[in-house]
Amino acid sequence: MEKSTQYTLLPLLLLLSLQNSLASITTNTNINTDLSSLLALKSHITPNPHNILMKNWTSEANVCTWVGVTCDSRYNKVTRLNISSMGLVGTIPPEIGNLSFLVSLDISENSFHGPIPPSIFDISPLQVLVLRNNSLSSSLPNNICKQSLHKLKRLRISYNKLYGELPLSLGQCSKLEYLSLYGNNFSGHVPTQIGNITLLQFLSFGDNNFSGNIPKEIGNLTMLQILDLGVNNFSGPIPETLYSMTSLLYFDFGWNKLTGSLSRDIRNMTSLQRFGLEGNSLTGKIPKEIGDLPVFERLSMCCNNITGFVPRELGNLTNMIGIYLGNNALSGSIPIELGRLVNLWELQLKQNFLITGPIPKEIGNMTSLSYLLLYNNELSGPIPKEIGNLPLLRHIWLNNNNFSGNIPKEIGSLSNLEVLNIATNNISGPLPTEIGNLTALTEIWLFDNKLNGPLPFTIGNLSKLSYLILSQNKLTQEIPLSICNLRSLVALHIGNNHLEGPIPKCVGNLSTSLLLLHLNANKLTGIIPSTFTKGCSLESFNLNGNKLEGTLPQTLGNCTGLRGIDIGGNEIRGAFPFWMETLPQLRTLILTSNKFNGTMLVASNTEQSFPKLQVLDVSQNAFVGSLPDRYFKNFRGMIDAKENRTDDEEYWFVRFIELKLTVKGLDQLLERLLTTFTTIDLSSNRFSGSIPPSLWNLNSLRYLNLSHNTLTGHIPPSLGGMSLLESLDLSSNKLNGEIPSQLARLTFLAKLNLSMNNLEGQIPHSTQLSTFGNESYVGNVGLCGFPLTKTCEGSDEKPLFPQEEDGDEDGFIDGFGWRSVMMGYGCGFVVGIGIGYIIIRYGRPKWLVEFFLGVGYNNEMKRRKRKTTPRRR
C-alpha cells in the first residue's frame, strides 16, 4: 500500500518541479528584457561623478532594487521608473519602449535632449508620462493615442523644445485628466478634437506659438478646472462657450491677440476664482457682473483697451486679493467700495485716465494691502492720512498725477514700506521728519514737486536706502551730515533745489556703493571733497550750476567707471585735468563756465586718451595756446560712434543725464544722451594758432564750436570730410582766406556761422551753403556772392538787392549800405507828402486806404512765409 502511494506521488512532484523551473525561466526572461532596456538607457547617459545610476545600476544587482525602479511582485516586471531631478544628461533610447508593463515614467527635471522615441507612445499600460523640464526636441507622433496610450491619464511634457502641430489623434486620449505642453515651440491651430477629452481637469498650452481662434469645443470640457492658453498668438474673441464652464476655477488667455470684450455671462462661471486677460487687444467695459461671482479673488486685465469706470461692484468680492487693471483707458474715480476689500494684496490701476477726485480715505480699511500702484493717471487732491493705517504696505507708486498738499506724517507708521514714489506731482510742504521711522525703505522718489524746507536730519536713519531722488523741488538749507550714514546708497540726486553750504566731505566715502551723485543747480559753496577712495563706483558726477571753488580733486581718478562728469557753471580753477585721460568709460566731460586756464597741449604717455568721449565742453574758460591736436587724433568715440554702444550698466547715467549745451546756437538741456550724439565746444577761450587738419578724423562728430577765440589761418578743406556734421561755428576769430568749396559736401549741416572773421572771396556756389542767411557770413568784409548783396568782381551773378561799392567798409551792415537807406528815406518822404495832400484835399478816400492796407498785408504775409519756411538740410 505504501509502495503504491509512493508511485502515485512521484509524477506529481516531478510536475511541480517542472512548473517551478518553467516559471523561473519565464521570470528570468522578463527581467532580462527589462534589464537590457534600462542598461540601454544608462548607456545613453553621459557619465559624471555625481551620477547615481552609474554606481547603482549594475547587472550584479536585481533590477527591482535599482534606484528609481519599481517592479510588480506578481509578474516581476518593471512598472514604474522615476529618475527625476538627478542631474542626468543624455538621450532617451528607443529600447525604453520594451518596458511593456510600465505604468508610470518620470524623467523630469533633467537635461535629456534629442527626440522623444516613438516607442514610448506604444507602451499600452502607460498612465503617467512626465518628461517636463528637459531639452527634448521633436514633434508628437500623428498616431498618438490611436494605437496605444488608451489608459494615459497624465501627460506632462512642458518646458522642452518640442515643435510642430498638435496631432488630431490627441483627441483620442480619452482618459487624460492632466495635459501640459507649456513652454515649447508648438505651432498651428489647436484641433477642435480637444473637446473630446471630456475627463480633462488641467489643460495648459501656454507659452507656445499657437495661432488662430480658441476652439469653442473647449466648452465641452465640463470637468476642466485649470485652462492656460497664455503667451501665444491666439486671435479673435473669447469663445461664448467658455461662460458655461461652471467647473472652471482659473483661465489664462494673457499675452495673445484676442479682441472683443468680456461677456456679462461671466456671472454663470460660479466656481471662477481668477482669470488672466492681460496683454491683449480687448475693448469694452469691465462687466459689473463679476461682482456676482462668490469666490472670485483675482482680476487681471492690464494692458488692453478697456474703457469705462472701475465697477463699484468689485467691492462685493470679499475674497479679492488682486486687482490688475493698469495700462488701459479707464476713467472716472476710484470707487470707495473698494475699501471693503480687506484681503486685497495689490491694487494696480496705473497708466489709465482716472481723473475724478482723490484717493478715497476708505483705502485705509484695506489692511492687507502691500502694493498700491496708481501712477500715470490724473488723480488729484491730497494724499489721505488714512494711508498710514496699512501696516503691510510695501510699495507706494503715485507718481505722475496731480496730487497736492503735504506728505502726511502718518506715513511714518508704515514700518514695512520699501518704495515711496510720489514724483512729478504738486506736493508741497516739508519732507516730514517721521520719514526717518521707515527703516525698511530702499527707494525714495519725490522729484519734480514743490517740496520746501530742509532735508530732515532723520533721513540718516534709513540705512537700507539705495535711491534718494529729490531733484526739482524747493529744498533749502544745508545738506545734513546724517546723509553720511546711508552706506547702501546707489543714487543720490538732489539737484535743482535751493540747497546751500558745503558738500559734506563724507560724500566721497559713500562712493563705493554710489553710482550717481547729482547735486547740480543749487547754491552750494566751498570745495569739492577729495575723499573718493579706491574702489569708487561712481558712474555719473554732476555739480553743475553751483558756487563751488578750488580745484578738481584728482581722487576722482579712482572712479574708473565714470561715464559722465559735469562741473560746469562754477568757479573751479586750475589746469585742464589731463589725469582723466585714462578713465576708460568717460563719455561726457563738461567744464564750461569756470576759471580753468593754461594749455591743453601737455604731452602724455597715455596710448589711448579718452577712448569713449563723445561730449567735450570746455567753453567759457581761459585756455590758451593751440587747439589740442593730439585729442582730435584719438577720440575714438567721435571717430566711430559705435564705440559708445549703450548697455544695461549705463542705466543710471543715461536716465538722469542733464547736459546744458549750446547746440546750433541755442542753449539746450539734453535729457538723453544718444549713442550717436557727439559734440566739441571749445568756444569763448583764448585759443590761438590755426585749425588743425586732424579734425577731419572725427568723422562721427555732429556739433563743433570753436567760436570766440583768436584762431588764425585758413579754414582747412578737410573739414568737408566730416560728413555727419550738423552744426559748425567758427565765428568771432581771425580766420582768413576763402571758404573752401569742400564745405559744400556737408549735406547734414543745419547751422553754419562763419561771421566776424577776415574771410574773403566768393562764397562757393552750393545748394547747401546757399540755404544759410546773411547772418552766417556777416562781418567778413572780403566775402562776396550769394546770399550776400555784394557781388564779386568779374562775376556774372546778378545781385538780389542794390549793391554797395566794394571799398566802402563802413557802409556794409548786414547787406544794407547807407546809400540804400537814404534812398529809402527819400522815396518815403515824397510818397508821404503826396498821400497827405490827397487826404487833405479829398478827405480819406476808401480806395486809397484799402490799397495801402492790402499792400502792407500782402508784404507781411510774404515776409512771414519766408521766415517760417524750413531750410534745407
CSV table of C-alpha atoms in Angstrom, one decimal, residues 614-791:
chain,number,residue,atom,x,y,z
A,614,GLN,CA,31.6,111.9,-27.1
A,615,VAL,CA,30.9,115.2,-25.4
A,616,LEU,CA,33.7,117.7,-24.6
A,617,ASP,CA,32.7,121.2,-23.5
A,618,VAL,CA,35.4,123.4,-22.1
A,619,SER,CA,33.8,126.7,-23.3
A,620,GLN,CA,33.9,130.0,-21.4
A,621,ASN,CA,37.2,129.4,-19.6
A,622,ALA,CA,40.7,130.9,-20.1
A,623,PHE,CA,42.5,128.1,-22.0
A,624,VAL,CA,45.4,129.4,-24.2
A,625,GLY,CA,47.7,128.0,-26.9
A,626,SER,CA,46.9,125.9,-29.9
A,627,LEU,CA,43.9,123.6,-30.2
A,628,PRO,CA,44.5,120.1,-28.8
A,629,ASP,CA,45.5,118.3,-32.0
A,630,ARG,CA,46.5,115.2,-30.1
A,631,TYR,CA,43.0,114.6,-28.9
A,632,PHE,CA,41.5,115.1,-32.3
A,633,LYS,CA,43.5,112.1,-33.5
A,634,ASN,CA,42.5,109.8,-30.6
A,635,PHE,CA,38.8,110.5,-29.7
A,636,ARG,CA,37.6,107.0,-30.7
A,637,GLY,CA,34.1,107.8,-29.6
A,638,MET,CA,33.9,110.6,-32.1
A,639,ILE,CA,35.8,108.8,-34.9
A,640,ASP,CA,33.5,105.8,-34.6
A,641,ALA,CA,30.2,106.4,-32.7
A,642,LYS,CA,29.7,102.6,-32.4
A,643,GLU,CA,32.3,102.7,-29.7
A,644,ASN,CA,29.6,104.1,-27.4
A,645,ARG,CA,27.0,101.4,-27.6
A,646,THR,CA,24.8,101.7,-24.6
A,647,ASP,CA,24.5,98.7,-22.3
A,648,ASP,CA,22.5,98.0,-19.2
A,649,GLU,CA,25.3,99.1,-16.9
A,650,GLU,CA,24.8,102.7,-18.1
A,651,TYR,CA,21.2,102.8,-17.0
A,652,TRP,CA,21.6,105.4,-14.3
A,653,PHE,CA,24.0,107.6,-16.3
A,654,VAL,CA,21.7,107.7,-19.3
A,655,ARG,CA,18.5,108.1,-17.4
A,656,PHE,CA,19.5,111.1,-15.3
A,657,ILE,CA,21.8,112.9,-17.6
A,658,GLU,CA,21.3,116.7,-17.7
A,659,LEU,CA,23.6,118.4,-20.2
A,660,LYS,CA,23.2,122.1,-20.8
A,661,LEU,CA,24.9,122.5,-24.1
A,662,THR,CA,25.0,125.2,-26.8
A,663,VAL,CA,23.7,123.3,-29.8
A,664,LYS,CA,23.1,125.1,-33.1
A,665,GLY,CA,23.5,128.4,-31.5
A,666,LEU,CA,20.9,127.8,-28.7
A,667,ASP,CA,21.3,126.7,-25.1
A,668,GLN,CA,19.6,123.4,-24.8
A,669,LEU,CA,19.0,120.9,-22.0
A,670,LEU,CA,19.9,117.5,-23.2
A,671,GLU,CA,18.0,114.9,-21.2
A,672,ARG,CA,19.1,111.9,-23.1
A,673,LEU,CA,22.5,111.1,-24.4
A,674,LEU,CA,22.2,109.0,-27.6
A,675,THR,CA,25.0,106.8,-28.8
A,676,THR,CA,25.4,109.0,-31.9
A,677,PHE,CA,25.4,112.4,-30.2
A,678,THR,CA,28.9,113.9,-30.4
A,679,THR,CA,30.0,117.4,-29.8
A,680,ILE,CA,33.1,119.5,-29.1
A,681,ASP,CA,32.8,123.0,-27.7
A,682,LEU,CA,36.0,125.0,-27.2
A,683,SER,CA,34.4,128.4,-27.6
A,684,SER,CA,35.0,131.6,-25.6
A,685,ASN,CA,38.6,130.8,-24.6
A,686,ARG,CA,41.9,132.2,-25.8
A,687,PHE,CA,43.0,129.5,-28.2
A,688,SER,CA,45.3,130.7,-31.0
A,689,GLY,CA,47.0,129.3,-34.0
A,690,SER,CA,45.4,127.5,-36.9
A,691,ILE,CA,42.6,124.9,-37.0
A,692,PRO,CA,44.4,121.6,-37.3
A,693,PRO,CA,43.5,119.4,-40.4
A,694,SER,CA,43.3,116.4,-37.9
A,695,LEU,CA,39.8,117.5,-37.0
A,696,TRP,CA,38.8,115.6,-40.2
A,697,ASN,CA,39.5,112.3,-38.2
A,698,LEU,CA,36.4,112.9,-36.2
A,699,ASN,CA,34.0,111.7,-38.9
A,700,SER,CA,31.2,110.9,-36.3
A,701,LEU,CA,31.3,114.4,-34.9
A,702,ARG,CA,27.9,116.3,-35.2
A,703,TYR,CA,28.5,119.6,-33.4
A,704,LEU,CA,31.7,121.7,-33.5
A,705,ASN,CA,32.0,125.1,-31.9
A,706,LEU,CA,35.4,127.0,-32.0
A,707,SER,CA,33.9,130.5,-31.9
A,708,HIS,CA,35.2,133.5,-29.8
A,709,ASN,CA,38.8,132.6,-29.8
A,710,THR,CA,41.8,134.1,-31.7
A,711,LEU,CA,42.3,131.4,-34.3
A,712,THR,CA,44.1,132.4,-37.4
A,713,GLY,CA,44.9,130.9,-40.8
A,714,HIS,CA,42.6,129.3,-43.4
A,715,ILE,CA,39.6,127.0,-42.8
A,716,PRO,CA,41.0,123.5,-43.6
A,717,PRO,CA,39.4,122.0,-46.7
A,718,SER,CA,39.5,118.6,-44.8
A,719,LEU,CA,36.5,119.8,-42.7
A,720,GLY,CA,34.4,118.9,-45.7
A,721,GLY,CA,35.1,115.3,-45.0
A,722,MET,CA,33.2,115.4,-41.7
A,723,SER,CA,30.1,114.1,-43.4
A,724,LEU,CA,27.8,113.9,-40.3
A,725,LEU,CA,28.4,117.5,-39.1
A,726,GLU,CA,25.2,119.3,-38.3
A,727,SER,CA,26.5,122.5,-36.7
A,728,LEU,CA,29.7,124.3,-37.4
A,729,ASP,CA,30.5,127.6,-35.6
A,730,LEU,CA,33.9,129.3,-36.3
A,731,SER,CA,32.6,132.8,-35.7
A,732,SER,CA,34.5,135.6,-33.9
A,733,ASN,CA,38.0,134.5,-34.7
A,734,LYS,CA,40.7,135.9,-37.1
A,735,LEU,CA,40.4,133.3,-39.9
A,736,ASN,CA,41.3,134.5,-43.4
A,737,GLY,CA,41.4,133.2,-46.9
A,738,GLU,CA,38.5,131.8,-48.9
A,739,ILE,CA,35.7,129.5,-47.7
A,740,PRO,CA,36.8,126.1,-49.0
A,741,SER,CA,34.4,124.6,-51.6
A,742,GLN,CA,34.7,121.3,-49.8
A,743,LEU,CA,32.2,122.6,-47.1
A,744,ALA,CA,29.5,122.1,-49.7
A,745,ARG,CA,29.8,118.3,-49.1
A,746,LEU,CA,28.3,118.8,-45.6
A,747,THR,CA,24.8,117.9,-46.6
A,748,PHE,CA,23.6,117.4,-43.0
A,749,LEU,CA,24.7,120.9,-42.0
A,750,ALA,CA,21.8,122.8,-40.4
A,751,LYS,CA,23.7,125.6,-38.6
A,752,LEU,CA,26.7,127.4,-40.0
A,753,ASN,CA,28.3,130.5,-38.5
A,754,LEU,CA,31.5,131.9,-40.1
A,755,SER,CA,30.7,135.6,-39.1
A,756,MET,CA,33.2,138.1,-37.7
A,757,ASN,CA,36.4,136.8,-39.3
A,758,ASN,CA,38.6,138.0,-42.2
A,759,LEU,CA,37.4,135.7,-44.8
A,760,GLU,CA,37.4,136.8,-48.4
A,761,GLY,CA,36.4,135.7,-51.9
A,762,GLN,CA,33.3,134.3,-53.3
A,763,ILE,CA,31.0,132.1,-51.2
A,764,PRO,CA,31.1,128.8,-53.0
A,765,HIS,CA,28.1,128.0,-55.2
A,766,SER,CA,26.3,125.2,-53.3
A,767,THR,CA,22.7,124.1,-52.7
A,768,GLN,CA,23.7,123.6,-49.1
A,769,LEU,CA,25.7,126.8,-48.4
A,770,SER,CA,23.1,129.0,-50.1
A,771,THR,CA,20.5,127.9,-47.5
A,772,PHE,CA,22.2,129.9,-44.8
A,773,GLY,CA,21.3,133.6,-44.4
A,774,ASN,CA,23.4,136.7,-44.3
A,775,GLU,CA,24.0,136.3,-40.6
A,776,SER,CA,26.2,133.2,-41.2
A,777,TYR,CA,28.7,135.4,-43.1
A,778,VAL,CA,28.3,138.9,-41.7
A,779,GLY,CA,31.5,140.7,-40.6
A,780,ASN,CA,33.7,139.3,-43.3
A,781,VAL,CA,34.4,142.4,-45.4
A,782,GLY,CA,36.1,140.5,-48.2
A,783,LEU,CA,33.3,138.0,-48.8
A,784,CYS,CA,31.0,138.3,-51.8
A,785,GLY,CA,28.4,136.4,-53.7
A,786,PHE,CA,25.0,135.0,-52.9
A,787,PRO,CA,23.4,135.1,-50.3
A,788,LEU,CA,25.2,138.4,-49.7
A,789,THR,CA,24.1,141.5,-51.5
A,790,LYS,CA,27.7,142.1,-52.6
A,791,THR,CA,28.6,140.7,-55.9
